[in-house]
Coordinates of C-alpha atoms in Angstrom, one line a residue:
Chain A
M1 CA -2.6 7.3 40.0
K2 CA -0.4 4.8 41.8
H3 CA 1.1 2.1 39.7
E4 CA -0.2 -0.4 42.1
S5 CA -3.8 0.5 41.4
I6 CA -3.2 -0.5 37.8
E7 CA -1.5 -3.7 38.7
I8 CA -4.3 -4.9 40.9
N9 CA -7.3 -3.7 38.8
S10 CA -7.4 -6.0 35.7
A11 CA -10.1 -4.0 33.9
L12 CA -8.1 -0.8 34.2
L13 CA -5.0 -2.7 33.1
I14 CA -6.8 -4.0 30.0
I15 CA -8.2 -0.6 29.1
L16 CA -4.8 1.2 29.4
T17 CA -3.1 -1.6 27.5
L18 CA -5.5 -1.3 24.6
L19 CA -5.0 2.5 24.7
V20 CA -1.2 2.2 24.5
I21 CA -1.4 -0.4 21.6
S22 CA -3.9 1.7 19.7
I23 CA -1.6 4.7 19.8
G24 CA 1.0 2.6 18.1
G25 CA -1.5 1.7 15.4
L26 CA -2.9 5.2 15.0
V27 CA 0.4 7.0 14.5
E28 CA 1.2 4.6 11.7
I29 CA -2.2 4.7 10.0
V30 CA -3.8 8.1 10.5
P31 CA -1.2 10.2 8.8
L32 CA -1.7 8.2 5.6
F33 CA -5.2 9.7 5.4
H34 CA -3.8 13.2 5.4
I35 CA -0.7 12.7 3.2
K36 CA -1.3 13.8 -0.4
G37 CA -0.3 11.1 -2.8
T38 CA -1.0 8.1 -0.6
V39 CA -3.5 7.3 -3.4
E40 CA -1.8 8.2 -6.7
K41 CA -3.4 10.5 -9.2
V42 CA -4.2 8.2 -12.1
D43 CA -7.0 8.0 -14.7
G44 CA -9.2 5.0 -15.3
I45 CA -9.8 3.5 -11.9
H46 CA -13.5 2.9 -11.3
P47 CA -15.6 0.9 -8.8
Y48 CA -16.5 -2.7 -9.9
T49 CA -19.7 -3.1 -11.9
P50 CA -22.4 -5.1 -10.1
L51 CA -21.5 -8.3 -11.9
E52 CA -17.8 -7.8 -11.2
Q53 CA -18.6 -7.0 -7.6
L54 CA -20.6 -10.3 -7.2
G55 CA -17.6 -12.1 -8.8
R56 CA -15.4 -10.5 -6.2
D57 CA -17.7 -11.8 -3.5
V58 CA -17.3 -15.3 -5.0
Y59 CA -13.6 -14.8 -5.0
V60 CA -13.6 -13.9 -1.3
R61 CA -16.1 -16.7 -0.5
E62 CA -13.9 -19.4 -2.2
G63 CA -10.8 -18.0 -0.4
C64 CA -8.8 -17.3 -3.6
Y65 CA -6.8 -14.8 -1.6
L66 CA -5.4 -17.6 0.5
C67 CA -3.2 -18.8 -2.4
H68 CA -3.3 -15.8 -4.8
S69 CA -2.0 -12.4 -4.0
Q70 CA -3.1 -9.2 -5.8
M71 CA 0.0 -7.1 -5.1
I72 CA 2.8 -6.8 -7.6
R73 CA 5.8 -5.3 -5.7
P74 CA 8.2 -2.9 -7.4
F75 CA 10.9 -5.5 -8.1
R76 CA 12.4 -6.3 -11.5
D77 CA 11.5 -10.0 -11.3
E78 CA 7.9 -9.2 -10.5
Q79 CA 7.6 -6.6 -13.3
L80 CA 9.0 -9.2 -15.8
R81 CA 6.6 -11.8 -14.7
Y82 CA 3.4 -10.0 -13.8
G83 CA 3.6 -6.5 -15.2
H84 CA 3.6 -3.0 -13.7
Y85 CA 3.7 -2.9 -9.9
S86 CA 0.4 -2.4 -8.2
L87 CA -0.7 1.1 -7.3
A88 CA -2.6 2.0 -4.1
A89 CA -5.1 3.7 -6.4
E90 CA -5.9 0.4 -7.9
S91 CA -7.3 -1.0 -4.6
Q92 CA -9.2 2.2 -3.6
Y93 CA -12.6 0.7 -4.2
D94 CA -11.7 -2.7 -2.7
H95 CA -13.4 -3.4 0.6
P96 CA -11.6 -5.3 1.9
F97 CA -8.6 -5.3 -0.5
Q98 CA -7.4 -8.6 -1.8
W99 CA -3.6 -8.1 -1.6
G100 CA -3.2 -11.4 0.1
S101 CA 0.0 -12.5 1.8
K102 CA 0.9 -15.8 0.2
R103 CA 1.6 -16.9 -3.3
T104 CA 0.9 -20.6 -3.6
G105 CA -0.5 -19.7 -7.0
P106 CA 0.7 -16.8 -9.1
D107 CA -0.2 -13.2 -8.4
L108 CA -3.5 -12.2 -10.0
A109 CA -3.3 -8.4 -9.8
R110 CA -3.0 -8.1 -13.6
V111 CA -4.6 -11.4 -14.8
G112 CA -7.4 -9.5 -16.6
G113 CA -7.2 -10.1 -20.4
K114 CA -4.3 -12.5 -20.0
Y115 CA -6.4 -15.6 -20.8
S116 CA -9.6 -16.0 -22.7
N117 CA -13.0 -16.5 -21.0
E118 CA -13.1 -20.1 -22.1
W119 CA -9.7 -20.8 -20.6
M120 CA -10.8 -19.2 -17.3
T121 CA -14.0 -21.2 -17.1
Q122 CA -12.4 -24.5 -18.0
H123 CA -9.4 -23.8 -15.7
L124 CA -11.7 -23.1 -12.8
I125 CA -13.8 -26.2 -13.4
H126 CA -10.7 -28.4 -13.7
P127 CA -7.3 -26.8 -13.6
Q128 CA -5.4 -30.0 -14.4
S129 CA -7.2 -30.4 -17.7
L130 CA -5.2 -27.4 -19.0
V131 CA -2.2 -27.3 -16.7
P132 CA -1.4 -30.9 -15.7
E133 CA 1.3 -29.8 -13.1
S134 CA -1.1 -27.4 -11.3
I135 CA -2.0 -28.1 -7.7
M136 CA -5.0 -25.8 -7.8
P137 CA -8.3 -27.4 -6.6
S138 CA -11.3 -27.7 -8.9
Y139 CA -14.3 -25.4 -8.5
P140 CA -17.0 -27.1 -10.6
W141 CA -19.9 -25.8 -8.5
L142 CA -19.2 -22.3 -9.9
M143 CA -21.4 -23.3 -12.8
Q144 CA -24.4 -23.1 -10.5
P145 CA -26.8 -20.2 -10.7
L146 CA -25.6 -16.9 -9.2
K147 CA -27.7 -15.4 -6.4
Y148 CA -27.9 -11.7 -7.4
D149 CA -31.2 -10.5 -5.9
D150 CA -29.3 -9.0 -3.0
I151 CA -26.9 -7.0 -5.2
E152 CA -28.5 -3.7 -4.3
A153 CA -28.0 -4.3 -0.6
R154 CA -24.3 -5.2 -1.3
M155 CA -23.9 -2.0 -3.2
R156 CA -25.5 0.0 -0.4
A157 CA -23.1 -1.5 2.1
L158 CA -20.1 -0.6 -0.1
R159 CA -21.5 2.9 -0.6
A160 CA -21.5 3.3 3.2
V161 CA -17.7 2.7 3.2
G162 CA -17.1 5.1 0.4
V163 CA -17.6 3.4 -2.9
P164 CA -19.5 6.0 -5.1
Y165 CA -22.4 3.9 -6.2
S166 CA -25.2 6.4 -6.7
T167 CA -28.6 6.8 -5.1
N168 CA -29.7 10.2 -6.5
Q169 CA -29.3 12.3 -9.6
A170 CA -26.5 14.5 -8.2
E171 CA -24.4 11.5 -7.4
Y172 CA -25.2 10.0 -10.8
D173 CA -24.1 13.1 -12.6
A174 CA -20.9 13.2 -10.6
N175 CA -20.3 9.6 -11.7
V176 CA -21.0 10.4 -15.4
Q177 CA -18.4 13.2 -15.0
K178 CA -15.8 10.9 -13.4
F179 CA -16.4 7.5 -15.0
G180 CA -18.4 8.1 -18.2
K181 CA -22.0 7.4 -18.8
A182 CA -21.8 3.7 -19.6
L183 CA -20.2 2.9 -16.2
A184 CA -22.2 5.5 -14.3
D185 CA -25.4 3.7 -15.4
Q186 CA -24.1 0.5 -13.9
F187 CA -23.3 2.3 -10.6
V188 CA -26.9 3.3 -10.0
I189 CA -27.9 1.2 -7.0
S190 CA -31.6 0.9 -7.8
N191 CA -30.5 -0.5 -11.2
G192 CA -28.3 -3.2 -9.7
V193 CA -30.3 -6.3 -10.7
A194 CA -30.9 -5.1 -14.2
S195 CA -27.2 -4.3 -14.8
V196 CA -26.1 -7.7 -13.5
K197 CA -28.4 -9.3 -16.1
A198 CA -27.3 -6.9 -18.9
E199 CA -23.6 -7.4 -18.2
A200 CA -23.9 -11.2 -17.9
A201 CA -25.6 -11.2 -21.3
S202 CA -23.1 -8.7 -22.8
Q203 CA -20.6 -11.4 -23.6
N204 CA -20.0 -15.1 -23.4
W205 CA -18.3 -15.4 -20.0
D206 CA -18.7 -19.1 -19.2
G207 CA -20.0 -20.7 -22.4
N208 CA -23.5 -21.1 -20.9
P209 CA -25.7 -18.2 -22.2
K210 CA -28.8 -19.8 -20.7
E211 CA -28.4 -18.7 -17.1
I212 CA -26.3 -16.3 -15.0
T213 CA -23.9 -18.5 -13.1
Q214 CA -21.3 -17.8 -10.4
M215 CA -18.7 -18.5 -13.1
D216 CA -20.1 -15.5 -15.1
A217 CA -19.5 -13.2 -12.2
L218 CA -16.1 -14.6 -11.3
V219 CA -14.7 -14.5 -14.8
A220 CA -16.0 -11.0 -15.3
Y221 CA -14.2 -10.0 -12.1
L222 CA -10.9 -11.7 -13.1
Q223 CA -11.0 -10.2 -16.5
V224 CA -11.1 -6.6 -15.2
L225 CA -8.3 -7.1 -12.7
G226 CA -5.4 -4.8 -13.3
T227 CA -6.8 -3.5 -16.6
M228 CA -8.2 -0.2 -15.5
V229 CA -5.0 1.9 -15.8
D230 CA -3.4 2.5 -19.2
F231 CA 0.2 2.6 -18.1
S232 CA 1.5 3.7 -21.5
K233 CA 0.1 7.1 -20.6
Y234 CA 2.4 7.6 -17.7
N235 CA 6.1 8.3 -17.9
Q236 CA 8.9 6.4 -16.2
G237 CA 9.2 7.9 -12.8
Y238 CA 5.7 9.4 -12.6
F239 CA 4.5 7.1 -9.9
S240 CA 7.6 7.5 -7.7
T241 CA 6.7 11.2 -7.2
F242 CA 3.9 10.0 -4.9
R243 CA 6.3 8.3 -2.5
Chain B
M1 CA 13.0 1.5 44.3
S2 CA 13.2 1.2 48.0
Q3 CA 15.6 -0.9 50.0
S4 CA 14.0 -3.7 52.0
P5 CA 14.6 -3.3 55.6
E6 CA 16.6 -6.6 55.9
N7 CA 18.9 -5.6 53.0
K8 CA 22.5 -6.2 54.0
K9 CA 25.7 -5.6 52.2
G10 CA 26.2 -7.9 49.2
Q11 CA 22.5 -8.6 49.0
V12 CA 20.5 -7.8 45.9
E13 CA 18.0 -5.0 46.0
T14 CA 14.3 -5.8 46.0
T15 CA 11.5 -3.8 44.5
G16 CA 10.0 -3.1 47.9
H17 CA 6.7 -4.9 47.1
V18 CA 5.8 -7.5 49.6
W19 CA 3.2 -10.2 48.9
D20 CA 1.8 -12.6 51.4
G21 CA 3.9 -11.1 54.2
D22 CA 7.3 -12.3 53.0
L23 CA 7.3 -12.6 49.2
R24 CA 9.7 -10.1 47.6
E25 CA 10.9 -9.4 44.1
Y26 CA 14.6 -8.9 43.2
N27 CA 15.3 -5.6 41.5
N28 CA 18.4 -6.7 39.4
P29 CA 19.8 -4.0 37.0
L30 CA 19.4 -4.8 33.3
P31 CA 22.5 -6.5 31.8
R32 CA 24.8 -4.1 30.3
W33 CA 24.8 -5.7 26.8
W34 CA 21.1 -5.4 26.8
L35 CA 21.1 -1.8 27.8
W36 CA 23.7 -0.8 25.2
G37 CA 21.7 -2.7 22.6
F38 CA 18.7 -0.7 23.6
Y39 CA 20.6 2.6 23.2
G40 CA 21.8 1.3 19.9
T41 CA 18.3 0.9 18.6
I42 CA 17.6 4.5 19.6
I43 CA 20.6 5.8 17.7
F44 CA 19.6 3.6 14.7
A45 CA 16.1 5.1 14.7
V46 CA 17.5 8.7 14.7
V47 CA 19.9 7.9 11.8
Y48 CA 17.0 6.3 10.0
W49 CA 14.8 9.3 10.5
I50 CA 17.6 11.5 9.0
L51 CA 18.2 9.3 6.0
Y52 CA 14.8 7.9 5.0
P53 CA 11.2 9.0 4.8
A54 CA 9.9 9.0 8.3
W55 CA 7.8 11.6 10.1
P56 CA 4.4 12.7 8.8
Y57 CA 3.5 16.4 9.1
A58 CA 0.6 18.4 7.5
D59 CA -0.2 16.7 4.2
T60 CA 3.3 15.3 3.6
F61 CA 6.2 13.8 5.4
T62 CA 10.0 14.2 6.1
K63 CA 11.7 12.7 3.0
G64 CA 15.1 12.1 4.5
V65 CA 18.5 13.0 2.9
A66 CA 19.2 9.7 1.2
T67 CA 18.6 9.8 -2.6
V68 CA 18.1 7.5 -5.5
S69 CA 19.0 8.3 -9.1
F70 CA 17.6 6.9 -12.2
Q71 CA 17.0 7.8 -15.9
A72 CA 13.7 9.4 -16.6
P73 CA 12.4 11.1 -19.8
V74 CA 12.9 14.8 -20.2
L75 CA 9.4 16.4 -20.0
D76 CA 8.1 19.4 -21.7
K77 CA 5.8 22.0 -20.1
E78 CA 2.7 19.8 -20.6
G79 CA 4.4 16.8 -18.9
K80 CA 5.0 14.9 -22.2
P81 CA 8.3 13.3 -23.0
V82 CA 10.5 15.2 -25.3
K83 CA 11.4 13.2 -28.4
A84 CA 14.6 13.7 -30.4
A85 CA 14.5 13.9 -34.2
D86 CA 14.9 10.2 -34.6
G87 CA 11.9 9.4 -32.3
T88 CA 13.9 8.3 -29.3
V89 CA 12.9 9.7 -26.0
E90 CA 15.4 12.1 -24.4
M91 CA 16.5 10.9 -21.0
Q92 CA 17.9 12.7 -18.0
T93 CA 19.1 11.7 -14.6
K94 CA 16.4 12.2 -12.0
T95 CA 17.3 12.2 -8.3
E96 CA 14.6 11.6 -5.8
H97 CA 14.4 10.9 -2.1
W98 CA 14.9 7.3 -1.1
N99 CA 11.8 5.3 -2.0
S100 CA 11.1 1.8 -3.2
R101 CA 9.7 2.9 -6.6
A102 CA 12.8 5.0 -7.5
L103 CA 14.9 2.0 -6.4
F104 CA 12.8 -0.2 -8.7
Y105 CA 13.5 2.1 -11.7
Q106 CA 17.1 2.1 -10.8
E107 CA 17.1 -1.7 -10.5
M108 CA 15.4 -2.0 -14.0
Q109 CA 18.1 0.2 -15.5
T110 CA 21.3 -0.7 -13.7
S111 CA 21.2 -4.1 -11.9
P112 CA 23.8 -6.5 -13.3
S113 CA 21.1 -8.8 -14.8
A114 CA 19.3 -5.9 -16.3
L115 CA 22.5 -4.6 -17.9
A116 CA 23.4 -8.1 -19.2
Q117 CA 20.0 -8.4 -20.8
Q118 CA 20.2 -4.9 -22.3
E119 CA 23.5 -5.8 -23.8
W120 CA 22.0 -8.8 -25.5
L121 CA 18.9 -7.0 -26.5
A122 CA 21.0 -4.4 -28.2
K123 CA 22.9 -7.1 -30.0
V124 CA 19.8 -8.7 -31.5
K125 CA 18.0 -5.4 -32.1
D126 CA 18.9 -5.0 -35.7
M127 CA 19.3 -8.7 -36.6
S128 CA 16.7 -10.5 -38.7
F129 CA 14.9 -13.5 -37.3
E130 CA 16.9 -15.8 -39.5
Q131 CA 20.2 -14.2 -38.3
I132 CA 19.2 -14.6 -34.7
A133 CA 18.4 -18.2 -35.3
A134 CA 21.6 -18.9 -37.2
N135 CA 24.0 -17.6 -34.6
P136 CA 24.3 -20.0 -31.7
D137 CA 24.9 -17.3 -29.2
T138 CA 21.9 -15.1 -30.1
L139 CA 19.8 -18.3 -30.5
N140 CA 20.8 -19.2 -27.0
F141 CA 19.7 -15.8 -25.7
A142 CA 16.4 -16.0 -27.6
N143 CA 15.8 -19.5 -26.3
A144 CA 16.6 -18.5 -22.7
M145 CA 14.4 -15.4 -22.8
G146 CA 11.7 -17.1 -24.9
H147 CA 11.5 -20.1 -22.5
A148 CA 11.0 -17.8 -19.5
L149 CA 8.4 -15.7 -21.3
F150 CA 6.7 -18.7 -22.7
G151 CA 6.4 -20.1 -19.2
D152 CA 4.8 -16.9 -17.9
H153 CA 2.5 -16.0 -20.8
C154 CA 1.9 -19.0 -23.1
A155 CA 2.2 -22.2 -21.1
A156 CA -1.1 -21.9 -19.3
C157 CA -2.8 -22.7 -22.6
H158 CA -0.1 -24.2 -24.9
G159 CA 1.5 -26.3 -22.2
T160 CA 5.0 -25.9 -20.6
G161 CA 6.6 -27.6 -23.6
G162 CA 4.3 -26.1 -26.2
Q163 CA 2.5 -29.4 -26.6
G164 CA -0.9 -27.7 -26.2
V165 CA -4.0 -29.4 -24.9
L166 CA -6.0 -31.8 -27.0
S167 CA -9.1 -33.1 -25.5
M168 CA -12.5 -34.5 -26.6
N169 CA -14.0 -31.1 -25.7
P170 CA -13.1 -28.4 -28.3
E171 CA -13.7 -25.7 -25.7
A172 CA -10.9 -27.0 -23.6
S173 CA -8.4 -27.6 -26.4
Y174 CA -5.4 -25.4 -27.3
P175 CA -3.2 -25.9 -30.3
N176 CA 0.0 -27.9 -30.2
L177 CA 3.0 -25.7 -31.2
T178 CA 5.5 -28.5 -31.4
D179 CA 4.2 -30.0 -34.7
N180 CA 4.9 -28.1 -37.9
A181 CA 1.2 -27.9 -38.9
W182 CA 0.8 -24.1 -38.3
I183 CA -2.9 -23.2 -38.2
H184 CA -2.3 -19.5 -38.8
G185 CA 1.1 -19.7 -40.5
G186 CA 4.5 -20.3 -39.1
D187 CA 6.4 -17.4 -40.5
Y188 CA 8.3 -15.3 -38.0
T189 CA 6.3 -12.2 -39.0
K190 CA 3.0 -14.0 -38.8
I191 CA 3.8 -15.4 -35.3
V192 CA 4.8 -11.9 -34.2
Q193 CA 1.6 -10.5 -35.6
D194 CA -0.6 -13.1 -33.9
M195 CA 1.1 -12.7 -30.5
T196 CA 0.9 -8.9 -30.8
N197 CA -2.7 -8.6 -31.8
G198 CA -4.2 -11.9 -30.6
I199 CA -6.3 -14.2 -32.6
K200 CA -10.1 -14.6 -32.9
G201 CA -10.8 -17.9 -34.5
N202 CA -14.4 -18.6 -35.5
M203 CA -15.9 -21.5 -37.4
P204 CA -19.6 -21.0 -37.7
A205 CA -22.0 -23.7 -36.5
F206 CA -23.4 -25.7 -39.4
G207 CA -26.0 -27.6 -37.4
A208 CA -28.9 -25.9 -39.2
L209 CA -27.5 -26.8 -42.6
F210 CA -26.5 -30.4 -42.0
K211 CA -28.6 -32.8 -40.0
G212 CA -28.9 -36.5 -39.4
E213 CA -27.6 -38.6 -42.3
K214 CA -26.3 -35.6 -44.2
L215 CA -24.2 -34.6 -41.2
T216 CA -22.8 -38.1 -40.8
D217 CA -22.0 -38.4 -44.5
L218 CA -20.1 -35.1 -44.3
A219 CA -18.2 -36.2 -41.2
Q220 CA -17.3 -39.5 -43.1
Y221 CA -16.0 -37.4 -45.9
V222 CA -13.9 -35.2 -43.5
L223 CA -12.4 -38.3 -41.9
S224 CA -11.7 -39.8 -45.4
L225 CA -9.5 -36.8 -46.2
S226 CA -6.9 -38.0 -43.7
H227 CA -7.5 -41.7 -44.6
Q228 CA -8.9 -42.7 -41.2
P229 CA -9.3 -46.5 -41.0
G230 CA -12.9 -47.6 -41.0
V231 CA -14.4 -44.8 -43.1
N232 CA -17.4 -45.8 -45.1
E233 CA -16.3 -44.9 -48.7
E234 CA -19.9 -44.8 -49.9
A235 CA -21.1 -42.4 -47.2
A236 CA -17.9 -40.3 -47.7
N237 CA -18.7 -40.0 -51.4
R238 CA -22.2 -38.9 -50.6
G239 CA -20.8 -36.3 -48.1
K240 CA -18.4 -34.9 -50.7
A241 CA -21.0 -32.6 -52.2
S242 CA -21.7 -31.0 -48.8
F243 CA -18.0 -30.3 -48.3
A244 CA -18.4 -27.5 -50.9
T245 CA -19.7 -25.4 -48.0
C246 CA -16.5 -26.1 -46.0
A247 CA -14.2 -25.6 -49.0
G248 CA -14.6 -21.8 -48.7
C249 CA -12.3 -21.9 -45.7
H250 CA -10.7 -25.4 -45.6
G251 CA -9.9 -25.4 -49.3
A252 CA -11.4 -27.5 -52.1
N253 CA -9.4 -30.6 -51.1
G254 CA -9.4 -29.8 -47.3
E255 CA -5.8 -28.6 -47.4
G256 CA -6.6 -25.7 -45.1
N257 CA -5.9 -22.0 -45.3
Q258 CA -3.5 -20.3 -43.0
M259 CA -4.6 -16.9 -44.1
I260 CA -7.9 -17.4 -42.2
G261 CA -6.7 -20.0 -39.8
A262 CA -8.6 -22.9 -41.3
P263 CA -6.7 -26.1 -40.3
N264 CA -5.5 -28.7 -42.9
L265 CA -7.9 -31.6 -42.7
T266 CA -5.8 -33.9 -44.9
D267 CA -3.0 -34.6 -42.4
K268 CA -3.6 -36.7 -39.3
I269 CA -3.0 -33.8 -37.0
W270 CA -6.1 -32.7 -35.0
D271 CA -5.9 -29.3 -33.4
F272 CA -9.1 -28.7 -31.4
V273 CA -10.7 -32.1 -30.8
D274 CA -8.9 -35.3 -30.1
V275 CA -10.2 -37.4 -33.1
S276 CA -7.1 -39.7 -33.0
G277 CA -7.8 -40.4 -29.3
A278 CA -11.3 -41.8 -30.1
P279 CA -10.8 -45.6 -30.4
T280 CA -13.6 -46.4 -32.8
I281 CA -14.7 -44.8 -36.1
D282 CA -18.1 -44.1 -34.5
G283 CA -16.4 -42.1 -31.8
K284 CA -14.4 -40.2 -34.4
L285 CA -17.5 -39.4 -36.3
K286 CA -19.2 -38.1 -33.3
L287 CA -16.4 -35.7 -32.5
V288 CA -16.3 -34.3 -36.1
E289 CA -20.1 -34.1 -36.2
G290 CA -20.0 -32.2 -32.9
V291 CA -17.6 -29.6 -34.4
I292 CA -19.6 -29.2 -37.6
D293 CA -22.8 -29.0 -35.6
H294 CA -21.7 -26.4 -33.0
G295 CA -18.9 -24.6 -34.8
L296 CA -15.7 -23.6 -33.0
Q297 CA -14.8 -20.3 -31.3
H298 CA -11.3 -19.8 -30.1
Q299 CA -9.6 -16.8 -28.9
M300 CA -6.0 -16.0 -28.1
P301 CA -5.5 -12.7 -26.2
K302 CA -3.3 -10.0 -27.6
F303 CA 0.0 -9.6 -25.8
S304 CA 1.0 -6.1 -27.0
D305 CA 0.1 -4.7 -23.6
R306 CA 2.1 -7.2 -21.7
L307 CA 5.2 -7.8 -23.8
T308 CA 7.5 -5.3 -25.4
P309 CA 8.1 -5.7 -29.2
E310 CA 11.6 -7.0 -28.5
Q311 CA 10.2 -9.6 -26.1
I312 CA 7.7 -10.7 -28.7
R313 CA 10.4 -11.0 -31.4
L314 CA 12.5 -13.2 -29.2
L315 CA 9.5 -15.3 -28.2
A316 CA 8.7 -15.7 -31.9
V317 CA 12.2 -17.2 -32.5
Y318 CA 11.6 -19.6 -29.6
V319 CA 8.1 -20.6 -30.6
R320 CA 9.1 -21.0 -34.3
Q321 CA 11.7 -23.4 -33.2
L322 CA 9.3 -25.5 -31.2
G323 CA 7.5 -26.3 -34.4
G324 CA 10.5 -27.5 -36.3
T325 CA 11.0 -26.7 -39.9

């Protein structure tokens, strides 16, 4: 093919340009799927429960990731402030992951369990009532009812990209094996609505037990962030063997 | 490329393309500095491939010849750390190919700031709380470290200066740590215990027990304990009998009980609801009635997963100091 034919044919030029650029991307990304240890071997990571997943969707909807990262890097200052650096395994069921790229607010990768549910709720409704110097906006509308009748469709969509929510007995049994019965029950897609209700009622997420609010879901999600791995079980140096 | 037919000596080469009959493009050679810079990046890449992780193959990748060393526990056959007789974990030098996680372990162990901190931590390791507080140098260290830790872990609720949050809404109030009215006790050991394990504070709701006039009378009595102006003595006297229910936790005279975290009601310090901020006695009554009616649930998370015992000890020295004597 003569170079001139590429230069004077814009469609061909576009196709070949895309081809060349995608090679650049593919050689960087594809090997990661084949390299053992890209996702570390670690116990405790499980998909989000239906309520947590809805909370995650609220998190994405409100654009929390624009100001909050979920990615603790392996630096001393980050360890001292936020805790153990984030593992690839910890985002394996995140679609899309919420690593973020900017910290206007603090990193949230390990915020789970750091504050009480009441604090989370009050802080989301009106941050300055607790932290006067905060510049975070208020999210009072999160106290509105949560729409959860479509949770099963959401779970099916996530299943399509690899999250092991189960649709049959064999998948359920595999989940029981991997995550334990209590969680496996929540990962049954046809059980989605019931498990949202059950988890919302299981504890006082937002101080309003009368209805299931968006706050319930968001607080449930925030409280599980970064809490799945028990790092005391792993020796210093264990995770660097995967790199 | 080709020479244009009109090319004469001293003239610049063209690419040979001709547009619109007479439009040609010069074919100047690349500047030498640029070309050498380009070769330089190629050499850099080759050196990088040799030193650092680079090329994927099969299910792994070339690890490079650069290494990082750090101290890691000696592991037995089952992968568990080997412990010496005195319980300390045996450490050995581990050398790995260059990677950011190994660099991180190295930084945690050998960076100048980490070493400086370790030196001070070793110094205060066997000192009692009182000794740390009595020595200006160690106190300085505890305060510096405590202040940073407090900012990261405590300030969101207790305020950057430990002043807490006192509002009309008990759900959105957090105790002030700068007064010396400790709800759960202000001993060093108690502070350490509370930070390590967290606190679950629970005052039951008494709305079913006290209603209407009875509730108001009890609230009058509670306010009379701290001699609030405007209290109706007669009503307070009537409410005194009901206070027997409260006395189980708050003490017969409302002096509080730090063992179970029942606040002292006889001082003018309010921990969970801003009674002093209510301008009128009616407003104050309403707030106290609300607390009796609905009860109070408060929770402080445990920090044993987030902070090391040494960090908690130093934080306790800092927090204890916020509250004065």
